[in-house]
């Protein structure tokens, strides 16, 4: 087997022991590199270990750069890899460090490497997790019209309530402009409630109360949408109809109709 | 085709290329006008561009006013349009600017134009979104008794807990009156939690804890109501009509009419 | 018809025009009396209208007292009424005002009158609302073991996390005692988040983050419990089984089996 | 019956009157001991009753220690008990007090005794509560892949948004480091919203708004997962065993075995 194919199997597949070892090593390096970026931003740690952190950061970036180039070299259709989701993420994982030579601080963006951890699902029982992910994505996609209508409604409410609060409370109570008031309305309706801005006048508090109860109650809407969709998709996995009694809600592992005992085919 | 009908098709329908172009142009102008209103409220932007913003605001109001008048002229039954939901919104979209000549600041109310954006659903695949909207509204309507009972319960709880907290904590801890305490109870029960008022005495903190856990748990109630209703309505999207008795509300898995026993085809 | 029975019909029933008028009048007086209690607690309003508010409060208490006595007189089994839920609420609605002669401020407790508003459901289409209420109560009751297990779990988590935070953060960061820390844990886990106490040390913030994500995710548990129960109870209203094909999930208005077209009996 | 077996029945079982009495007594002592630990942490109470609290704490620890030793002596397979869940909890319940001789303050960890309260379910209708608990655990277990995928998604979002906010807002607005920013992102996305850190720049507020709406909407995902799973498991409470092929996982509405087509009775 030529070197190129050997490397391909190690780097792109996780079935062989070497391929598995490669993936696990990669995951550990990714985790370390995220930790490095995070730690570098902590002033007290950066002050003491700045040089060490920078060196390690460059070493890891070097490893990732070489890995990226090797991937391009060994894959059959390099262009397809480069423009694929994983290819773009692999590139974005090294760019911030090089960019930090020009723009100070941009190395923090290297946390995007976290997305590379998606490969983790390749190692352990790939199938079950991607199935779970696909089911979630499917339920989301099937309900996207309802979610769009819901978001349209939410945006309208925060826009109008935000403006009303700006008129009611005014700049003297922290509602300095309509964008700020809209920000407050979002903070309130989503039940986050920082408290950096809060209504002071009775009218404002009354309107805010109505917004809170609305936000508290309408969380039921996206929940209902997604739940109904998930139940629907989880019921759709078996489409068999009993030829004897026409019953059509069979579980995936059913061999005989649970209603009449007839054989399913 | 007379001019009146031509204009009617362009303004009120979105099937012809010209009608589509009109709707898209209108949406863009609406978005710009909302942006104008929002930006005008930001002190730093208003200070620099006040005149420009005012002029643009009046230009757009002029466009909307002319559009409103043309709509009345070309529609077959003007009174029906004027008193319809869209007719009222179209009028409310221009009133605030004129009103601002008398009441300073009332131009902010022009954000109500956001509701005009509802026309967006006319442009892209109208049907799927209005269906989604109708399904949501139907689920809401079908569960309005349960939601009413739920809200009655919530209002009673915040009323009674608010009063108790006023007696327990008192004005010295920020619970200055019963309305303020009720406002706090709503802020707490909906899990918003600004923190502008918070209990200081052990008894108050204990009662507050109970209210929080209650609020945290009973969110399950509206969620359960709406979800159960959505699952039910999603089973009734069947548009089949029984050929024997003309009954038309069949569940998705119906093979025979539940009213006359006739076969559905 | 003797006076006693006439009064009984007016006071206890809502079918006759007079009975309806009585109930509506009562509801209006209850709402006014709650408003009075609430307004009296606002210092600025109380300062100006103290005497008026007190007089009106006593007038309403007088009306309620007479009404309570008349209810006892005209009802067939007075003891049953007095010890019934409504009887106790009717009594508690007048007690706080009399009590305020001894304990200053206890008149605020008169907000308990809000519960009297339950009679509102008697006036408008009684049946649909009590049905809705009963359905909710039934779903709650059926899932009480699961909710109990869930609450046991929640209380254990806030107890243990609260203690850990007291040890980690300590009094210098606002976690002055274990009860206070437990209060903080409840505020955090229920996603209320006042911010009056918040972790300052990295370890504390890490533990707090874990608690937040736990609290955010496990809200799914009561929601799931109640929703599953509501779907189950809403499916249980028709227990008919088709005698021809044994299908057993018919809607309430089904006359024929939707699976085989056979007649249901 | 020898003493050892008598003691075993009293301590480990709850069927005999003596066994019940033992369990109830134990629960009361556990509750008292938790109360002691909690109260000891309140400065004002500790200042006045320090000695009393310490003595009672040691008495209870003595009782628990003796109980633990007796449990080991009377049980048939001591090692199995010691390494069981209950055995470990019983040990952890006494360790903190002894540890407090070396590490001051560690007695607070004795709140772990709360877990011992699990025995409460043994006393009242054991079965229904453990069933409820098992159902909950089963639903959780069945949806663990989806929950894992969901958590992976959440962690990635808070990591990336946290880093972006650190770059946008910077240390001058309270986002002192990436770990702090991630902490803020978790506080925001879970809708806790302390307000100890909050965005000040328009860009930061915009990104925060997007995060809030995302957090508000995607709570629907775990809710949907768990609810769908609970509905599915609540359909599998059927304990029938097929008399023909001994298959035992039938749905509630099954009339025939789905594995062999044999009739269930």
Tab-separated table of N, CA and C in Angstrom, chain C residues 21-149:
chain	number	residue	atom	x	y	z
C	21	UNK	N	-77.030	39.179	37.766
C	21	UNK	CA	-76.764	40.556	38.175
C	21	UNK	C	-76.038	40.576	39.515
C	22	UNK	N	-76.529	39.721	40.455
C	22	UNK	CA	-75.897	39.655	41.771
C	22	UNK	C	-74.423	39.272	41.648
C	23	UNK	N	-74.155	38.237	40.850
C	23	UNK	CA	-72.775	37.754	40.709
C	23	UNK	C	-71.880	38.817	40.077
C	24	UNK	N	-72.378	39.494	39.040
C	24	UNK	CA	-71.563	40.515	38.390
C	24	UNK	C	-71.280	41.660	39.363
C	25	UNK	N	-72.326	42.105	40.102
C	25	UNK	CA	-72.137	43.171	41.087
C	25	UNK	C	-71.069	42.770	42.097
C	26	UNK	N	-71.181	41.524	42.573
C	26	UNK	CA	-70.231	41.026	43.565
C	26	UNK	C	-68.799	41.080	43.020
C	27	UNK	N	-68.643	40.637	41.773
C	27	UNK	CA	-67.300	40.628	41.172
C	27	UNK	C	-66.737	42.037	41.099
C	28	UNK	N	-67.595	43.003	40.710
C	28	UNK	CA	-67.132	44.390	40.618
C	28	UNK	C	-66.692	44.890	41.989
C	29	UNK	N	-67.501	44.588	43.033
C	29	UNK	CA	-67.143	45.033	44.386
C	29	UNK	C	-65.839	44.380	44.831
C	30	UNK	N	-65.667	43.093	44.530
C	30	UNK	CA	-64.420	42.411	44.913
C	30	UNK	C	-63.230	43.100	44.257
C	31	UNK	N	-63.359	43.381	42.953
C	31	UNK	CA	-62.258	44.040	42.241
C	31	UNK	C	-61.951	45.404	42.857
C	32	UNK	N	-63.015	46.177	43.163
C	32	UNK	CA	-62.813	47.498	43.788
C	32	UNK	C	-62.100	47.338	45.117
C	33	UNK	N	-62.538	46.339	45.913
C	33	UNK	CA	-61.968	46.195	47.254
C	33	UNK	C	-60.492	45.806	47.187
C	34	UNK	N	-60.130	44.972	46.189
C	34	UNK	CA	-58.713	44.612	46.025
C	34	UNK	C	-57.924	45.856	45.643
C	35	UNK	N	-58.501	46.654	44.743
C	35	UNK	CA	-57.851	47.888	44.318
C	35	UNK	C	-57.633	48.813	45.518
C	36	UNK	N	-58.627	48.887	46.385
C	36	UNK	CA	-58.519	49.730	47.579
C	36	UNK	C	-57.334	49.306	48.431
C	37	UNK	N	-57.265	48.008	48.722
C	37	UNK	CA	-56.194	47.482	49.569
C	37	UNK	C	-54.844	47.802	48.950
C	38	UNK	N	-54.748	47.597	47.632
C	38	UNK	CA	-53.484	47.823	46.941
C	38	UNK	C	-53.117	49.305	46.977
C	39	UNK	N	-54.092	50.159	46.696
C	39	UNK	CA	-53.807	51.596	46.661
C	39	UNK	C	-53.434	52.114	48.048
C	40	UNK	N	-54.091	51.585	49.085
C	40	UNK	CA	-53.821	52.061	50.438
C	40	UNK	C	-52.352	51.873	50.802
C	41	UNK	N	-51.707	50.868	50.183
C	41	UNK	CA	-50.304	50.588	50.528
C	41	UNK	C	-49.335	51.534	49.841
C	42	UNK	N	-49.830	52.305	48.851
C	42	UNK	CA	-48.941	53.255	48.172
C	42	UNK	C	-48.859	54.529	49.010
C	43	UNK	N	-47.690	54.852	49.559
C	43	UNK	CA	-47.575	55.981	50.497
C	43	UNK	C	-48.188	57.276	49.966
C	44	UNK	N	-47.870	57.658	48.707
C	44	UNK	CA	-48.324	58.953	48.191
C	44	UNK	C	-49.850	59.006	48.109
C	45	UNK	N	-50.476	57.879	47.714
C	45	UNK	CA	-51.939	57.861	47.615
C	45	UNK	C	-52.562	57.835	49.004
C	46	UNK	N	-51.985	57.036	49.890
C	46	UNK	CA	-52.516	56.910	51.240
C	46	UNK	C	-52.445	58.251	51.982
C	47	UNK	N	-51.386	58.995	51.764
C	47	UNK	CA	-51.211	60.283	52.437
C	47	UNK	C	-52.355	61.222	52.092
C	48	UNK	N	-52.778	61.225	50.826
C	48	UNK	CA	-53.803	62.172	50.390
C	48	UNK	C	-55.224	61.676	50.669
C	49	UNK	N	-55.466	60.363	50.453
C	49	UNK	CA	-56.845	59.869	50.515
C	49	UNK	C	-57.082	58.870	51.635
C	50	UNK	N	-56.287	58.924	52.711
C	50	UNK	CA	-56.353	57.896	53.736
C	50	UNK	C	-57.768	57.673	54.253
C	51	UNK	N	-58.456	58.744	54.638
C	51	UNK	CA	-59.784	58.601	55.246
C	51	UNK	C	-60.775	57.986	54.260
C	52	UNK	N	-60.775	58.485	53.025
C	52	UNK	CA	-61.686	57.962	52.006
C	52	UNK	C	-61.478	56.455	51.812
C	53	UNK	N	-60.200	56.070	51.704
C	53	UNK	CA	-59.884	54.653	51.481
C	53	UNK	C	-60.371	53.800	52.646
C	54	UNK	N	-60.146	54.290	53.878
C	54	UNK	CA	-60.549	53.513	55.055
C	54	UNK	C	-62.058	53.369	55.126
C	55	UNK	N	-62.770	54.482	54.826
C	55	UNK	CA	-64.242	54.429	54.874
C	55	UNK	C	-64.765	53.421	53.846
C	56	UNK	N	-64.263	53.525	52.610
C	56	UNK	CA	-64.713	52.608	51.560
C	56	UNK	C	-64.395	51.163	51.933
C	57	UNK	N	-63.219	50.969	52.499
C	57	UNK	CA	-62.823	49.624	52.925
C	57	UNK	C	-63.821	49.064	53.936
C	58	UNK	N	-64.234	49.902	54.896
C	58	UNK	CA	-65.171	49.428	55.910
C	58	UNK	C	-66.560	49.202	55.321
C	59	UNK	N	-66.963	50.077	54.371
C	59	UNK	CA	-68.262	49.879	53.720
C	59	UNK	C	-68.292	48.517	53.018
C	60	UNK	N	-67.227	48.240	52.254
C	60	UNK	CA	-67.168	46.968	51.522
C	60	UNK	C	-67.113	45.785	52.475
C	61	UNK	N	-66.324	45.918	53.549
C	61	UNK	CA	-66.277	44.839	54.530
C	61	UNK	C	-67.658	44.614	55.123
C	62	UNK	N	-68.388	45.695	55.367
C	62	UNK	CA	-69.763	45.580	55.862
C	62	UNK	C	-70.624	44.797	54.893
C	63	UNK	N	-70.553	45.165	53.604
C	63	UNK	CA	-71.334	44.461	52.574
C	63	UNK	C	-70.998	42.974	52.562
C	64	UNK	N	-69.698	42.675	52.579
C	64	UNK	CA	-69.268	41.276	52.541
C	64	UNK	C	-69.732	40.522	53.789
C	65	UNK	N	-69.703	41.212	54.947
C	65	UNK	CA	-70.119	40.569	56.198
C	65	UNK	C	-71.596	40.222	56.132
C	66	UNK	N	-72.406	41.198	55.687
C	66	UNK	CA	-73.856	40.946	55.560
C	66	UNK	C	-74.091	39.795	54.580
C	67	UNK	N	-73.387	39.852	53.430
C	67	UNK	CA	-73.537	38.807	52.414
C	67	UNK	C	-73.214	37.438	53.009
C	68	UNK	N	-72.145	37.383	53.821
C	68	UNK	CA	-71.730	36.111	54.424
C	68	UNK	C	-72.830	35.582	55.352
C	69	UNK	N	-73.391	36.497	56.164
C	69	UNK	CA	-74.445	36.085	57.085
C	69	UNK	C	-75.683	35.623	56.325
C	70	UNK	N	-76.063	36.377	55.265
C	70	UNK	CA	-77.237	35.994	54.472
C	70	UNK	C	-77.032	34.620	53.846
C	71	UNK	N	-75.816	34.391	53.334
C	71	UNK	CA	-75.497	33.089	52.751
C	71	UNK	C	-75.757	31.969	53.752
C	72	UNK	N	-75.304	32.175	55.014
C	72	UNK	CA	-75.509	31.155	56.044
C	72	UNK	C	-77.000	30.958	56.307
C	73	UNK	N	-77.739	32.072	56.320
C	73	UNK	CA	-79.161	32.002	56.643
C	73	UNK	C	-79.973	31.278	55.574
C	74	UNK	N	-79.681	31.566	54.284
C	74	UNK	CA	-80.542	31.020	53.236
C	74	UNK	C	-80.154	29.626	52.761
C	75	UNK	N	-78.908	29.220	53.040
C	75	UNK	CA	-78.481	27.916	52.546
C	75	UNK	C	-79.150	26.806	53.352
C	76	UNK	N	-79.372	25.655	52.729
C	76	UNK	CA	-80.070	24.580	53.417
C	76	UNK	C	-79.220	23.987	54.537
C	77	UNK	N	-77.955	23.693	54.232
C	77	UNK	CA	-77.094	23.118	55.257
C	77	UNK	C	-75.964	24.094	55.585
C	78	UNK	N	-76.220	25.036	56.536
C	78	UNK	CA	-75.253	26.113	56.817
C	78	UNK	C	-73.858	25.570	57.150
C	79	UNK	N	-73.816	24.483	57.960
C	79	UNK	CA	-72.517	23.977	58.404
C	79	UNK	C	-71.685	23.518	57.215
C	80	UNK	N	-72.359	22.905	56.248
C	80	UNK	CA	-71.633	22.417	55.074
C	80	UNK	C	-71.042	23.596	54.301
C	81	UNK	N	-71.847	24.673	54.187
C	81	UNK	CA	-71.336	25.861	53.483
C	81	UNK	C	-70.149	26.466	54.228
C	82	UNK	N	-70.308	26.626	55.557
C	82	UNK	CA	-69.263	27.290	56.353
C	82	UNK	C	-67.935	26.541	56.247
C	83	UNK	N	-68.004	25.208	56.204
C	83	UNK	CA	-66.761	24.431	56.165
C	83	UNK	C	-66.312	24.120	54.733
C	84	UNK	N	-67.093	24.602	53.736
C	84	UNK	CA	-66.686	24.348	52.349
C	84	UNK	C	-65.578	25.324	51.945
C	85	UNK	N	-64.908	25.033	50.815
C	85	UNK	CA	-63.835	25.894	50.322
C	85	UNK	C	-64.317	27.337	50.163
C	86	UNK	N	-65.478	27.512	49.501
C	86	UNK	CA	-65.996	28.867	49.274
C	86	UNK	C	-66.382	29.538	50.578
C	87	UNK	N	-66.953	28.753	51.522
C	87	UNK	CA	-67.353	29.318	52.802
C	87	UNK	C	-66.165	29.888	53.555
C	88	UNK	N	-65.045	29.128	53.558
C	88	UNK	CA	-63.849	29.586	54.271
C	88	UNK	C	-63.291	30.839	53.613
C	89	UNK	N	-63.250	30.850	52.268
C	89	UNK	CA	-62.729	32.023	51.554
C	89	UNK	C	-63.604	33.245	51.843
C	90	UNK	N	-64.936	33.044	51.862
C	90	UNK	CA	-65.854	34.159	52.124
C	90	UNK	C	-65.608	34.748	53.509
C	91	UNK	N	-65.296	33.868	54.466
C	91	UNK	CA	-65.007	34.349	55.823
C	91	UNK	C	-63.665	35.077	55.851
C	92	UNK	N	-62.633	34.449	55.259
C	92	UNK	CA	-61.299	35.056	55.257
C	92	UNK	C	-61.298	36.405	54.551
C	93	UNK	N	-62.302	36.655	53.716
C	93	UNK	CA	-62.352	37.915	52.975
C	93	UNK	C	-62.713	39.091	53.868
C	94	UNK	N	-63.373	38.820	55.005
C	94	UNK	CA	-63.759	39.925	55.891
C	94	UNK	C	-62.888	40.015	57.139
C	95	UNK	N	-62.313	38.895	57.561
C	95	UNK	CA	-61.549	38.861	58.814
C	95	UNK	C	-60.426	39.911	58.854
C	96	UNK	N	-59.584	40.048	57.776
C	96	UNK	CA	-58.439	40.965	57.877
C	96	UNK	C	-58.820	42.391	58.288
C	97	UNK	N	-59.953	42.898	57.787
C	97	UNK	CA	-60.333	44.262	58.129
C	97	UNK	C	-60.630	44.393	59.615
C	98	UNK	N	-61.392	43.424	60.165
C	98	UNK	CA	-61.673	43.462	61.598
C	98	UNK	C	-60.383	43.308	62.394
C	99	UNK	N	-59.526	42.445	61.905
C	99	UNK	CA	-58.245	42.194	62.574
C	99	UNK	C	-57.389	43.451	62.621
C	100	UNK	N	-57.562	44.332	61.625
C	100	UNK	CA	-56.714	45.522	61.532
C	100	UNK	C	-56.973	46.473	62.690
C	101	UNK	N	-58.099	46.270	63.434
C	101	UNK	CA	-58.359	47.084	64.615
C	101	UNK	C	-57.347	46.739	65.706
C	102	UNK	N	-56.915	45.484	65.693
C	102	UNK	CA	-55.951	45.037	66.711
C	102	UNK	C	-54.524	45.130	66.165
C	103	UNK	N	-54.277	44.452	65.014
C	103	UNK	CA	-52.932	44.454	64.415
C	103	UNK	C	-52.896	45.461	63.261
C	104	UNK	N	-52.183	46.556	63.424
C	104	UNK	CA	-52.100	47.569	62.369
C	104	UNK	C	-51.463	46.951	61.118
C	105	UNK	N	-52.067	47.189	59.984
C	105	UNK	CA	-51.480	46.739	58.717
C	105	UNK	C	-52.044	45.431	58.213
C	106	UNK	N	-52.728	44.684	59.107
C	106	UNK	CA	-53.201	43.362	58.679
C	106	UNK	C	-54.312	43.469	57.643
C	107	UNK	N	-54.866	44.681	57.426
C	107	UNK	CA	-55.922	44.806	56.410
C	107	UNK	C	-55.396	44.442	55.025
C	108	UNK	N	-54.074	44.512	54.831
C	108	UNK	CA	-53.513	44.153	53.522
C	108	UNK	C	-53.857	42.714	53.149
C	109	UNK	N	-54.005	41.888	54.192
C	109	UNK	CA	-54.290	40.476	53.925
C	109	UNK	C	-55.624	40.286	53.219
C	110	UNK	N	-56.416	41.362	53.145
C	110	UNK	CA	-57.716	41.259	52.480
C	110	UNK	C	-57.578	40.953	50.990
C	111	UNK	N	-56.352	41.014	50.457
C	111	UNK	CA	-56.197	40.656	49.038
C	111	UNK	C	-56.599	39.216	48.786
C	112	UNK	N	-56.721	38.435	49.881
C	112	UNK	CA	-57.175	37.059	49.716
C	112	UNK	C	-58.536	37.026	49.043
C	113	UNK	N	-59.222	38.174	49.049
C	113	UNK	CA	-60.510	38.274	48.345
C	113	UNK	C	-60.379	37.899	46.878
C	114	UNK	N	-59.160	38.009	46.350
C	114	UNK	CA	-58.966	37.676	44.936
C	114	UNK	C	-59.464	36.271	44.629
C	115	UNK	N	-59.332	35.388	45.625
C	115	UNK	CA	-59.772	34.009	45.390
C	115	UNK	C	-61.286	33.951	45.175
C	116	UNK	N	-62.005	34.929	45.778
C	116	UNK	CA	-63.457	34.978	45.570
C	116	UNK	C	-63.791	35.155	44.084
C	117	UNK	N	-62.836	35.721	43.334
C	117	UNK	CA	-63.082	35.948	41.906
C	117	UNK	C	-63.286	34.637	41.146
C	118	UNK	N	-62.947	33.521	41.800
C	118	UNK	CA	-63.194	32.213	41.178
C	118	UNK	C	-64.639	32.109	40.700
C	119	UNK	N	-65.546	32.841	41.384
C	119	UNK	CA	-66.960	32.800	40.997
C	119	UNK	C	-67.167	33.300	39.570
C	120	UNK	N	-66.157	34.008	39.055
C	120	UNK	CA	-66.253	34.534	37.691
C	120	UNK	C	-66.556	33.403	36.704
C	121	UNK	N	-66.026	32.207	36.998
C	121	UNK	CA	-66.198	31.095	36.068
C	121	UNK	C	-67.640	30.588	36.058
C	122	UNK	N	-68.383	30.940	37.131
C	122	UNK	CA	-69.781	30.542	37.188
C	122	UNK	C	-70.619	31.309	36.176
C	123	UNK	N	-70.203	32.540	35.907
C	123	UNK	CA	-71.028	33.416	35.067
C	123	UNK	C	-70.898	33.069	33.589
C	124	UNK	N	-69.674	32.994	33.107
C	124	UNK	CA	-69.493	32.684	31.679
C	124	UNK	C	-69.266	31.203	31.477
C	125	UNK	N	-70.158	30.591	30.742
C	125	UNK	CA	-70.003	29.194	30.320
C	125	UNK	C	-69.244	28.333	31.327
C	126	UNK	N	-69.800	28.293	32.504
C	126	UNK	CA	-69.231	27.538	33.612
C	126	UNK	C	-68.469	26.289	33.199
C	127	UNK	N	-69.135	25.491	32.404
C	127	UNK	CA	-68.687	24.141	32.184
C	127	UNK	C	-67.305	24.056	31.540
C	128	UNK	N	-67.098	24.825	30.486
C	128	UNK	CA	-65.851	24.703	29.746
C	128	UNK	C	-64.651	25.062	30.614
C	129	UNK	N	-64.823	26.074	31.508
C	129	UNK	CA	-63.695	26.478	32.323
C	129	UNK	C	-63.426	25.506	33.463
C	130	UNK	N	-64.497	24.998	34.106
C	130	UNK	CA	-64.242	24.029	35.172
C	130	UNK	C	-63.679	22.736	34.592
C	131	UNK	N	-64.130	22.374	33.372
C	131	UNK	CA	-63.544	21.226	32.680
C	131	UNK	C	-62.045	21.446	32.491
C	132	UNK	N	-61.702	22.628	31.975
C	132	UNK	CA	-60.288	22.951	31.742
C	132	UNK	C	-59.508	22.864	33.042
C	133	UNK	N	-60.081	23.428	34.106
C	133	UNK	CA	-59.432	23.396	35.413
C	133	UNK	C	-59.267	21.967	35.903
C	134	UNK	N	-60.333	21.165	35.733
C	134	UNK	CA	-60.274	19.783	36.198
C	134	UNK	C	-59.241	18.981	35.419
C	135	UNK	N	-59.168	19.219	34.105
C	135	UNK	CA	-58.166	18.538	33.287
C	135	UNK	C	-56.762	18.857	33.784
C	136	UNK	N	-56.509	20.150	34.043
C	136	UNK	CA	-55.196	20.560	34.547
C	136	UNK	C	-54.899	19.865	35.868
C	137	UNK	N	-55.876	19.905	36.786
C	137	UNK	CA	-55.684	19.317	38.110
C	137	UNK	C	-55.440	17.816	37.988
C	138	UNK	N	-56.173	17.163	37.069
C	138	UNK	CA	-56.038	15.725	36.878
C	138	UNK	C	-54.627	15.379	36.383
C	139	UNK	N	-54.154	16.158	35.396
C	139	UNK	CA	-52.815	15.911	34.864
C	139	UNK	C	-51.766	16.080	35.950
C	140	UNK	N	-51.961	17.117	36.803
C	140	UNK	CA	-51.033	17.354	37.907
C	140	UNK	C	-51.040	16.180	38.876
C	141	UNK	N	-52.265	15.724	39.210
C	141	UNK	CA	-52.422	14.676	40.209
C	141	UNK	C	-51.787	13.376	39.712
C	142	UNK	N	-52.023	13.054	38.446
C	142	UNK	CA	-51.526	11.803	37.890
C	142	UNK	C	-50.001	11.763	37.874
C	143	UNK	N	-49.371	12.946	37.852
C	143	UNK	CA	-47.908	12.951	37.759
C	143	UNK	C	-47.269	13.372	39.074
C	144	UNK	N	-48.017	13.274	40.202
C	144	UNK	CA	-47.472	13.795	41.456
C	144	UNK	C	-46.278	13.002	41.968
C	145	UNK	N	-46.227	11.685	41.717
C	145	UNK	CA	-45.053	10.929	42.180
C	145	UNK	C	-43.800	11.412	41.453
C	146	UNK	N	-43.922	11.569	40.132
C	146	UNK	CA	-42.765	12.016	39.364
C	146	UNK	C	-42.335	13.404	39.799
C	147	UNK	N	-43.313	14.292	40.039
C	147	UNK	CA	-42.984	15.647	40.467
C	147	UNK	C	-42.319	15.614	41.835
C	148	UNK	N	-42.811	14.717	42.720
C	148	UNK	CA	-42.231	14.593	44.059
C	148	UNK	C	-40.768	14.141	43.959
C	149	UNK	N	-40.510	13.127	43.141
C	149	UNK	CA	-39.141	12.640	42.938
C	149	UNK	C	-38.277	13.761	42.367
